[in-house]
mmCIF file of C-alpha atoms and ligand atoms in Angstrom:
data_model
loop_
_atom_site.group_PDB
_atom_site.id
_atom_site.type_symbol
_atom_site.label_atom_id
_atom_site.label_comp_id
_atom_site.label_asym_id
_atom_site.label_seq_id
_atom_site.Cartn_x
_atom_site.Cartn_y
_atom_site.Cartn_z
ATOM 1 C CA MET C 1 51.140 85.690 79.310
ATOM 2 C CA LEU C 2 52.803 89.306 79.298
ATOM 3 C CA PRO C 3 55.551 89.924 76.683
ATOM 4 C CA GLU C 4 58.255 89.898 79.543
ATOM 5 C CA ASP C 5 56.641 86.473 80.577
ATOM 6 C CA SER C 6 57.339 85.108 77.011
ATOM 7 C CA LEU C 7 60.858 86.296 76.728
ATOM 8 C CA HIS C 8 61.725 84.890 80.050
ATOM 9 C CA ALA C 9 60.160 81.635 79.178
ATOM 10 C CA THR C 10 62.195 81.537 76.160
ATOM 11 C CA LEU C 11 65.237 82.420 78.114
ATOM 12 C CA ALA C 12 64.439 79.378 80.587
ATOM 13 C CA ASP C 13 64.134 77.212 77.414
ATOM 14 C CA ILE C 14 67.563 78.446 76.165
ATOM 15 C CA ALA C 15 69.238 77.816 79.567
ATOM 16 C CA ALA C 16 67.985 74.237 79.673
ATOM 17 C CA ARG C 17 68.809 73.338 76.531
ATOM 18 C CA ILE C 18 72.375 74.508 76.754
ATOM 19 C CA ALA C 19 72.607 72.901 80.288
ATOM 20 C CA LEU C 20 71.581 69.843 78.473
ATOM 21 C CA GLU C 21 74.084 69.661 75.743
ATOM 22 C CA ALA C 22 76.938 70.783 78.219
ATOM 23 C CA GLY C 23 76.012 68.245 80.711
ATOM 24 C CA ASP C 24 76.320 65.480 78.190
ATOM 25 C CA LEU C 25 79.500 66.743 77.385
ATOM 26 C CA ILE C 26 81.034 66.902 81.061
ATOM 27 C CA ARG C 27 79.376 63.565 81.831
ATOM 28 C CA GLY C 28 81.100 62.050 78.606
ATOM 29 C CA LEU C 29 84.470 63.550 79.490
ATOM 30 C CA ARG C 30 84.184 62.126 82.942
ATOM 31 C CA GLU C 31 83.865 58.486 81.664
ATOM 32 C CA SER C 32 87.096 59.215 79.533
ATOM 33 C CA GLY C 33 89.127 60.054 82.730
ATOM 34 C CA VAL C 34 89.562 63.362 84.344
ATOM 35 C CA ASP C 35 92.676 65.665 85.545
ATOM 36 C CA VAL C 36 93.041 68.552 87.499
ATOM 37 C CA ALA C 37 93.943 71.484 84.942
ATOM 38 C CA ALA C 38 94.926 74.339 87.559
ATOM 39 C CA THR C 39 94.410 75.384 90.964
ATOM 40 C CA LYS C 40 92.432 78.582 92.129
ATOM 41 C CA SER C 41 91.952 80.060 95.367
ATOM 42 C CA SER C 42 93.877 77.367 97.197
ATOM 43 C CA LEU C 43 95.473 73.711 96.259
ATOM 44 C CA THR C 44 91.983 72.473 96.551
ATOM 45 C CA ASP C 45 90.368 74.960 94.605
ATOM 46 C CA VAL C 46 90.677 73.006 91.154
ATOM 47 C CA VAL C 47 89.427 73.410 87.657
ATOM 48 C CA THR C 48 89.248 70.570 85.037
ATOM 49 C CA ALA C 49 89.788 70.515 81.163
ATOM 50 C CA ALA C 50 85.993 69.691 81.259
ATOM 51 C CA ASP C 51 85.061 73.035 83.444
ATOM 52 C CA ARG C 52 86.697 74.984 80.725
ATOM 53 C CA ALA C 53 85.269 73.013 77.457
ATOM 54 C CA ALA C 54 81.799 73.275 78.782
ATOM 55 C CA GLU C 55 82.249 76.967 79.378
ATOM 56 C CA LEU C 56 83.359 77.334 76.127
ATOM 57 C CA LEU C 57 80.358 75.391 74.727
ATOM 58 C CA VAL C 58 78.156 77.140 76.824
ATOM 59 C CA THR C 59 79.490 80.649 75.568
ATOM 60 C CA GLU C 60 79.370 79.737 71.967
ATOM 61 C CA ARG C 61 75.853 78.379 72.078
ATOM 62 C CA LEU C 62 74.793 81.552 73.997
ATOM 63 C CA ARG C 63 76.445 83.533 71.573
ATOM 64 C CA GLU C 64 74.510 81.616 68.842
ATOM 65 C CA ALA C 65 71.133 81.966 70.209
ATOM 66 C CA ARG C 66 71.457 85.409 71.806
ATOM 67 C CA PRO C 67 74.186 87.563 70.219
ATOM 68 C CA HIS C 68 73.472 90.832 71.858
ATOM 69 C CA ASP C 69 73.495 89.392 75.775
ATOM 70 C CA GLY C 70 76.438 89.214 77.868
ATOM 71 C CA VAL C 71 77.977 86.356 79.317
ATOM 72 C CA LEU C 72 79.875 85.717 82.623
ATOM 73 C CA GLY C 73 81.482 82.645 83.343
ATOM 74 C CA GLU C 74 83.204 80.766 86.463
ATOM 75 C CA GLU C 75 86.310 79.980 84.119
ATOM 76 C CA GLY C 76 86.626 83.431 83.003
ATOM 77 C CA ALA C 77 83.970 83.905 80.474
ATOM 78 C CA GLN C 78 83.462 87.576 80.164
ATOM 79 C CA VAL C 79 81.265 88.945 77.184
ATOM 80 C CA VAL C 80 79.767 92.567 77.490
ATOM 81 C CA GLY C 81 76.330 92.642 75.899
ATOM 82 C CA THR C 82 74.117 95.392 74.720
ATOM 83 C CA SER C 83 70.428 93.791 75.495
ATOM 84 C CA GLY C 84 70.486 94.381 79.233
ATOM 85 C CA ILE C 85 70.624 90.800 79.654
ATOM 86 C CA THR C 86 73.805 88.871 81.110
ATOM 87 C CA TRP C 87 74.350 84.868 81.492
ATOM 88 C CA VAL C 88 76.044 83.716 84.545
ATOM 89 C CA VAL C 89 77.495 80.611 83.978
ATOM 90 C CA ASP C 90 79.127 77.849 86.153
ATOM 91 C CA PRO C 91 80.164 74.879 83.489
ATOM 92 C CA ILE C 92 80.510 72.667 86.464
ATOM 93 C CA ASP C 93 79.253 73.320 89.873
ATOM 94 C CA GLY C 94 80.804 70.430 92.263
ATOM 95 C CA THR C 95 83.989 70.306 90.577
ATOM 96 C CA VAL C 96 85.680 68.388 93.337
ATOM 97 C CA ASN C 97 82.523 65.559 93.269
ATOM 98 C CA TYR C 98 83.189 65.577 89.467
ATOM 99 C CA LEU C 99 86.981 64.789 90.127
ATOM 100 C CA TYR C 100 86.282 62.179 92.411
ATOM 101 C CA GLY C 101 83.441 60.575 90.554
ATOM 102 C CA LEU C 102 80.786 61.717 92.645
ATOM 103 C CA PRO C 103 77.534 62.200 91.207
ATOM 104 C CA ALA C 104 76.350 65.593 92.545
ATOM 105 C CA TYR C 105 77.605 68.193 90.101
ATOM 106 C CA ALA C 106 75.720 70.351 87.965
ATOM 107 C CA VAL C 107 75.660 72.902 85.069
ATOM 108 C CA SER C 108 74.043 76.099 86.021
ATOM 109 C CA ILE C 109 72.997 78.764 83.667
ATOM 110 C CA ALA C 110 71.095 82.193 84.404
ATOM 111 C CA ALA C 111 69.823 85.008 82.693
ATOM 112 C CA THR C 112 70.182 87.937 84.595
ATOM 113 C CA VAL C 113 69.175 91.742 84.457
ATOM 114 C CA GLU C 114 69.675 94.627 86.346
ATOM 115 C CA GLU C 115 67.276 95.252 89.487
ATOM 116 C CA SER C 116 65.292 98.191 87.824
ATOM 117 C CA ALA C 117 64.459 96.225 84.521
ATOM 118 C CA ALA C 118 63.580 92.962 86.555
ATOM 119 C CA ASN C 119 61.621 95.219 88.995
ATOM 120 C CA GLU C 120 58.939 96.244 86.435
ATOM 121 C CA ASN C 121 57.412 92.873 86.650
ATOM 122 C CA GLU C 122 57.797 91.898 90.638
ATOM 123 C CA ALA C 123 57.266 93.771 93.617
ATOM 124 C CA SER C 124 60.717 95.046 95.215
ATOM 125 C CA SER C 125 62.085 92.088 97.350
ATOM 126 C CA LYS C 126 65.596 91.711 98.151
ATOM 127 C CA SER C 127 65.276 88.061 98.366
ATOM 128 C CA GLY C 128 65.942 87.115 94.826
ATOM 129 C CA LEU C 129 68.807 90.036 94.283
ATOM 130 C CA MET C 130 72.438 88.778 93.767
ATOM 131 C CA ALA C 131 74.952 90.819 95.641
ATOM 132 C CA ASP C 132 75.758 92.781 92.601
ATOM 133 C CA GLY C 133 72.158 93.890 92.415
ATOM 134 C CA ARG C 134 71.226 92.019 89.300
ATOM 135 C CA ARG C 135 68.460 89.333 89.548
ATOM 136 C CA ALA C 136 67.894 86.330 87.752
ATOM 137 C CA VAL C 137 64.750 86.286 85.391
ATOM 138 C CA ALA C 138 65.277 82.583 84.019
ATOM 139 C CA GLY C 139 67.505 79.667 84.428
ATOM 140 C CA ALA C 140 68.461 76.266 84.656
ATOM 141 C CA VAL C 141 70.556 73.593 86.666
ATOM 142 C CA TYR C 142 71.016 70.500 85.006
ATOM 143 C CA LEU C 143 72.516 67.293 86.885
ATOM 144 C CA PRO C 144 73.872 65.197 84.071
ATOM 145 C CA VAL C 145 74.338 61.859 86.105
ATOM 146 C CA THR C 146 70.749 61.827 87.360
ATOM 147 C CA GLY C 147 69.351 63.349 84.240
ATOM 148 C CA GLU C 148 67.488 65.975 86.320
ATOM 149 C CA MET C 149 66.843 69.153 84.995
ATOM 150 C CA PHE C 150 65.773 72.047 86.989
ATOM 151 C CA SER C 151 64.529 75.219 85.204
ATOM 152 C CA THR C 152 62.650 78.149 85.890
ATOM 153 C CA TYR C 153 61.805 81.928 84.909
ATOM 154 C CA LEU C 154 60.257 84.610 86.921
ATOM 155 C CA GLY C 155 56.863 84.330 88.096
ATOM 156 C CA GLY C 156 56.651 80.767 86.059
ATOM 157 C CA GLY C 157 57.380 78.508 89.151
ATOM 158 C CA ALA C 158 60.204 75.976 89.534
ATOM 159 C CA ARG C 159 60.339 72.535 87.216
ATOM 160 C CA LEU C 160 61.967 69.504 87.606
ATOM 161 C CA ASN C 161 61.669 67.546 84.410
ATOM 162 C CA GLY C 162 59.018 69.517 83.718
ATOM 163 C CA GLU C 163 56.858 68.828 86.895
ATOM 164 C CA GLN C 164 56.274 71.813 89.161
ATOM 165 C CA VAL C 165 58.313 71.402 92.693
ATOM 166 C CA LYS C 166 57.495 73.030 96.043
ATOM 167 C CA ALA C 167 59.796 73.593 98.972
ATOM 168 C CA SER C 168 58.972 72.039 102.115
ATOM 169 C CA ASP C 169 56.811 73.395 104.394
ATOM 170 C CA GLU C 170 58.507 72.679 107.643
ATOM 171 C CA VAL C 171 58.490 75.382 110.028
ATOM 172 C CA ASP C 172 60.529 73.973 112.992
ATOM 173 C CA LEU C 173 64.358 74.242 112.591
ATOM 174 C CA SER C 174 65.008 70.987 115.246
ATOM 175 C CA VAL C 175 63.688 68.693 113.008
ATOM 176 C CA ALA C 176 65.126 70.486 109.626
ATOM 177 C CA LEU C 177 67.353 68.732 107.350
ATOM 178 C CA VAL C 178 69.913 71.772 106.319
ATOM 179 C CA GLY C 179 72.494 71.603 103.671
ATOM 180 C CA THR C 180 75.629 74.032 103.644
ATOM 181 C CA GLY C 181 79.025 74.133 102.094
ATOM 182 C CA PHE C 182 82.670 75.273 102.924
ATOM 183 C CA GLY C 183 85.196 77.433 101.139
ATOM 184 C CA TYR C 184 88.511 76.654 100.023
ATOM 185 C CA THR C 185 90.441 78.818 102.202
ATOM 186 C CA THR C 186 91.818 77.215 105.527
ATOM 187 C CA GLU C 187 90.583 80.523 107.458
ATOM 188 C CA ARG C 188 87.020 80.534 106.007
ATOM 189 C CA ARG C 189 86.624 76.520 106.497
ATOM 190 C CA THR C 190 87.770 77.051 110.236
ATOM 191 C CA GLU C 191 85.340 79.789 110.599
ATOM 192 C CA GLN C 192 82.418 77.522 108.781
ATOM 193 C CA ALA C 193 83.122 74.471 111.023
ATOM 194 C CA GLU C 194 82.637 76.539 114.252
ATOM 195 C CA VAL C 195 79.263 77.796 112.846
ATOM 196 C CA VAL C 196 78.367 74.293 112.135
ATOM 197 C CA ARG C 197 79.727 72.956 115.582
ATOM 198 C CA ARG C 198 77.150 75.351 117.284
ATOM 199 C CA LEU C 199 74.405 74.561 114.536
ATOM 200 C CA ILE C 200 74.200 70.830 114.484
ATOM 201 C CA PRO C 201 72.828 70.264 117.997
ATOM 202 C CA ARG C 202 69.749 72.790 116.946
ATOM 203 C CA VAL C 203 68.944 70.767 113.643
ATOM 204 C CA ARG C 204 67.619 67.401 112.632
ATOM 205 C CA ASP C 205 70.924 67.024 110.764
ATOM 206 C CA ILE C 206 73.484 68.763 108.496
ATOM 207 C CA ARG C 207 74.221 67.820 104.862
ATOM 208 C CA ARG C 208 77.281 68.828 102.777
ATOM 209 C CA MET C 209 76.675 67.709 99.165
ATOM 210 C CA GLY C 210 79.483 69.908 97.370
ATOM 211 C CA SER C 211 77.516 71.887 95.020
ATOM 212 C CA ALA C 212 75.951 74.848 95.901
ATOM 213 C CA ALA C 213 73.391 74.996 92.915
ATOM 214 C CA ILE C 214 72.316 71.469 93.817
ATOM 215 C CA ASP C 215 71.678 72.220 97.360
ATOM 216 C CA LEU C 216 69.247 75.204 96.548
ATOM 217 C CA CYS C 217 67.504 72.947 93.792
ATOM 218 C CA MET C 218 67.057 70.473 96.664
ATOM 219 C CA VAL C 219 65.502 73.147 98.847
ATOM 220 C CA ALA C 220 63.435 73.829 95.793
ATOM 221 C CA ALA C 221 62.385 69.867 95.679
ATOM 222 C CA GLY C 222 61.851 69.932 99.405
ATOM 223 C CA ARG C 223 64.730 67.266 99.710
ATOM 224 C CA LEU C 224 66.420 69.817 101.951
ATOM 225 C CA ASP C 225 64.516 71.624 104.187
ATOM 226 C CA GLY C 226 66.825 74.446 104.388
ATOM 227 C CA TYR C 227 70.231 75.763 103.212
ATOM 228 C CA TYR C 228 72.797 78.198 103.989
ATOM 229 C CA GLU C 229 76.533 78.968 102.932
ATOM 230 C CA ARG C 230 78.997 82.101 102.917
ATOM 231 C CA GLY C 231 81.484 82.862 100.467
ATOM 232 C CA LEU C 232 79.259 82.027 97.245
ATOM 233 C CA GLN C 233 79.900 83.683 93.996
ATOM 234 C CA PRO C 234 77.109 84.654 91.731
ATOM 235 C CA TRP C 235 77.638 81.588 89.155
ATOM 236 C CA ASP C 236 77.034 79.255 92.125
ATOM 237 C CA TYR C 237 73.563 80.526 93.066
ATOM 238 C CA ALA C 238 72.350 82.860 90.096
ATOM 239 C CA ALA C 239 70.015 80.091 88.811
ATOM 240 C CA ALA C 240 69.590 78.359 91.805
ATOM 241 C CA VAL C 241 68.227 81.029 93.897
ATOM 242 C CA LEU C 242 65.708 81.613 91.370
ATOM 243 C CA VAL C 243 64.565 78.050 91.162
ATOM 244 C CA ALA C 244 64.358 77.876 95.215
ATOM 245 C CA ARG C 245 62.306 81.010 95.238
ATOM 246 C CA GLU C 246 59.881 80.190 92.514
ATOM 247 C CA ALA C 247 59.529 76.757 94.532
ATOM 248 C CA GLY C 248 58.218 78.868 97.172
ATOM 249 C CA ALA C 249 61.450 79.318 99.431
ATOM 250 C CA THR C 250 62.581 82.429 100.603
ATOM 251 C CA VAL C 251 66.394 83.693 100.237
ATOM 252 C CA LEU C 252 67.715 85.688 102.868
ATOM 253 C CA ALA C 253 71.253 87.107 103.596
ATOM 254 C CA ARG C 254 72.677 87.162 107.393
ATOM 255 C CA GLU C 255 71.238 90.878 108.022
ATOM 256 C CA ASP C 256 67.944 92.323 106.511
ATOM 257 C CA ASP C 257 70.070 95.298 105.360
ATOM 258 C CA GLN C 258 72.409 92.955 103.203
ATOM 259 C CA LEU C 259 71.664 91.214 99.938
ATOM 260 C CA PRO C 260 71.994 87.543 99.805
ATOM 261 C CA GLY C 261 75.455 86.775 97.965
ATOM 262 C CA GLU C 262 78.778 85.955 98.952
ATOM 263 C CA ALA C 263 78.644 87.361 102.641
ATOM 264 C CA MET C 264 75.551 84.701 103.135
ATOM 265 C CA ILE C 265 73.048 82.988 101.501
ATOM 266 C CA ILE C 266 70.092 81.429 103.484
ATOM 267 C CA ALA C 267 67.332 79.478 101.924
ATOM 268 C CA GLY C 268 64.132 77.624 103.177
ATOM 269 C CA PRO C 269 60.242 77.885 103.522
ATOM 270 C CA PRO C 270 59.655 81.450 105.123
ATOM 271 C CA GLN C 271 59.573 80.774 108.730
ATOM 272 C CA LEU C 272 62.184 78.261 108.589
ATOM 273 C CA ALA C 273 64.883 80.665 106.796
ATOM 274 C CA ARG C 274 63.895 83.124 109.363
ATOM 275 C CA ALA C 275 64.657 80.765 112.146
ATOM 276 C CA LEU C 276 67.949 79.538 110.549
ATOM 277 C CA GLN C 277 69.031 83.193 109.882
ATOM 278 C CA SER C 278 68.443 84.034 113.719
ATOM 279 C CA GLU C 279 70.447 80.944 114.735
ATOM 280 C CA LEU C 280 73.396 82.033 112.484
ATOM 281 C CA LYS C 281 73.532 85.709 113.526
ATOM 282 C CA GLU C 282 73.744 84.317 117.139
ATOM 283 C CA ALA C 283 76.584 82.023 116.159
ATOM 284 C CA TYR C 284 78.568 84.719 114.419
ATOM 285 C CA ARG C 285 78.054 87.128 117.101
ATOM 286 C CA GLU C 286 79.462 84.273 119.501
ATOM 287 C CA LEU C 287 82.437 83.727 117.068
ATOM 288 C CA SER C 288 83.180 87.412 117.152
ATOM 289 C CA ASN C 289 82.893 87.801 120.822
ATOM 290 C CA ALA C 290 85.342 84.545 121.100
ATOM 291 C CA ALA C 291 87.650 86.021 118.948
ATOM 292 C CA GLY C 292 87.461 89.357 121.218
HETATM 293 C C1 LIG Z 1 81.632 75.139 94.906
HETATM 294 C C2 LIG Z 1 80.425 74.201 95.193
HETATM 295 C C3 LIG Z 1 80.471 73.874 96.940
HETATM 296 C C4 LIG Z 1 80.598 75.355 97.583
HETATM 297 C C5 LIG Z 1 81.837 76.118 97.073
HETATM 298 C C6 LIG Z 1 81.761 76.549 95.623
HETATM 299 P P1 LIG Z 1 82.630 74.661 92.479
HETATM 300 O O1 LIG Z 1 81.723 75.280 93.513
HETATM 301 O O2 LIG Z 1 79.009 75.183 95.279
HETATM 302 O O3 LIG Z 1 79.185 73.346 96.942
HETATM 303 O O4 LIG Z 1 80.695 74.844 99.131
HETATM 304 O O5 LIG Z 1 81.683 77.188 98.115
HETATM 305 O O6 LIG Z 1 82.849 77.404 95.377
HETATM 306 O O7 LIG Z 1 84.161 75.049 92.892
HETATM 307 O O8 LIG Z 1 82.254 73.407 92.784
HETATM 308 O O9 LIG Z 1 82.320 75.529 91.036
HETATM 309 CA CA1 LIG Z 2 80.635 76.810 91.584
#
């Protein structure tokens, strides 16, 4: 094992250990009732006290384990580090599910580095880059209700509770089960509904699980063939994109000269991801033509 590999494996262990503790915390808080603490981008974009408590716990634990690293969290955590590693944290991905008592929510923790540092170990490929030019080198996504821990590090494969997982090998979009998600603003949702309307006759079916991190892990485990979404933030996908890639999935933007990220993330086995990309390009082309 190269020294970087063993560092990345250690970072993955740290991510998994802390995700487990935070996951237990939020599951416990859910059982004792949960309320909306505030809203963000729209009235339906909620944050609960549990999001905040879990982000605080994760930040504290990361500071104990890796005092020189930075931290960026969905609920506002922002620690500038000196080591070159920044942890990107979503304390609860799937907050609306959490609020309603639906099981599809997860803690997502990723260790990320600037692209140039990550590149020493991997042939240049945009597929694993985030829109801000950083790349996850290790991470974990933990689903506390099902007890499923997805963990990964660069070049180390993707694991579900310690067992290697593989993305599906489906190549035919017309029989593919495709996950997606919708943003919180009316404008964005209207556009996304239009795109789904065009896509649904061309695929087996669509799933809207309510957590982008889980969607990408489902692609990694072959429980979804493909996935796409527009409007994600780095904490939604930082860990799970690496899980999906390490499971053999390709992660693309809508255009090849863009980085996967807020504008679009498309994931799936290589051929299927390409087919999905061209359907989505076409859908957006029609949409902008219709808008004049
Ligand atoms: C959301 C979930 C959802 C996706 C939204 C995200 P949150 O994150 O990942 O599946 O469709 O775009 O904002 O608000 O539950 O942390
Ligand atoms: Ca999220």
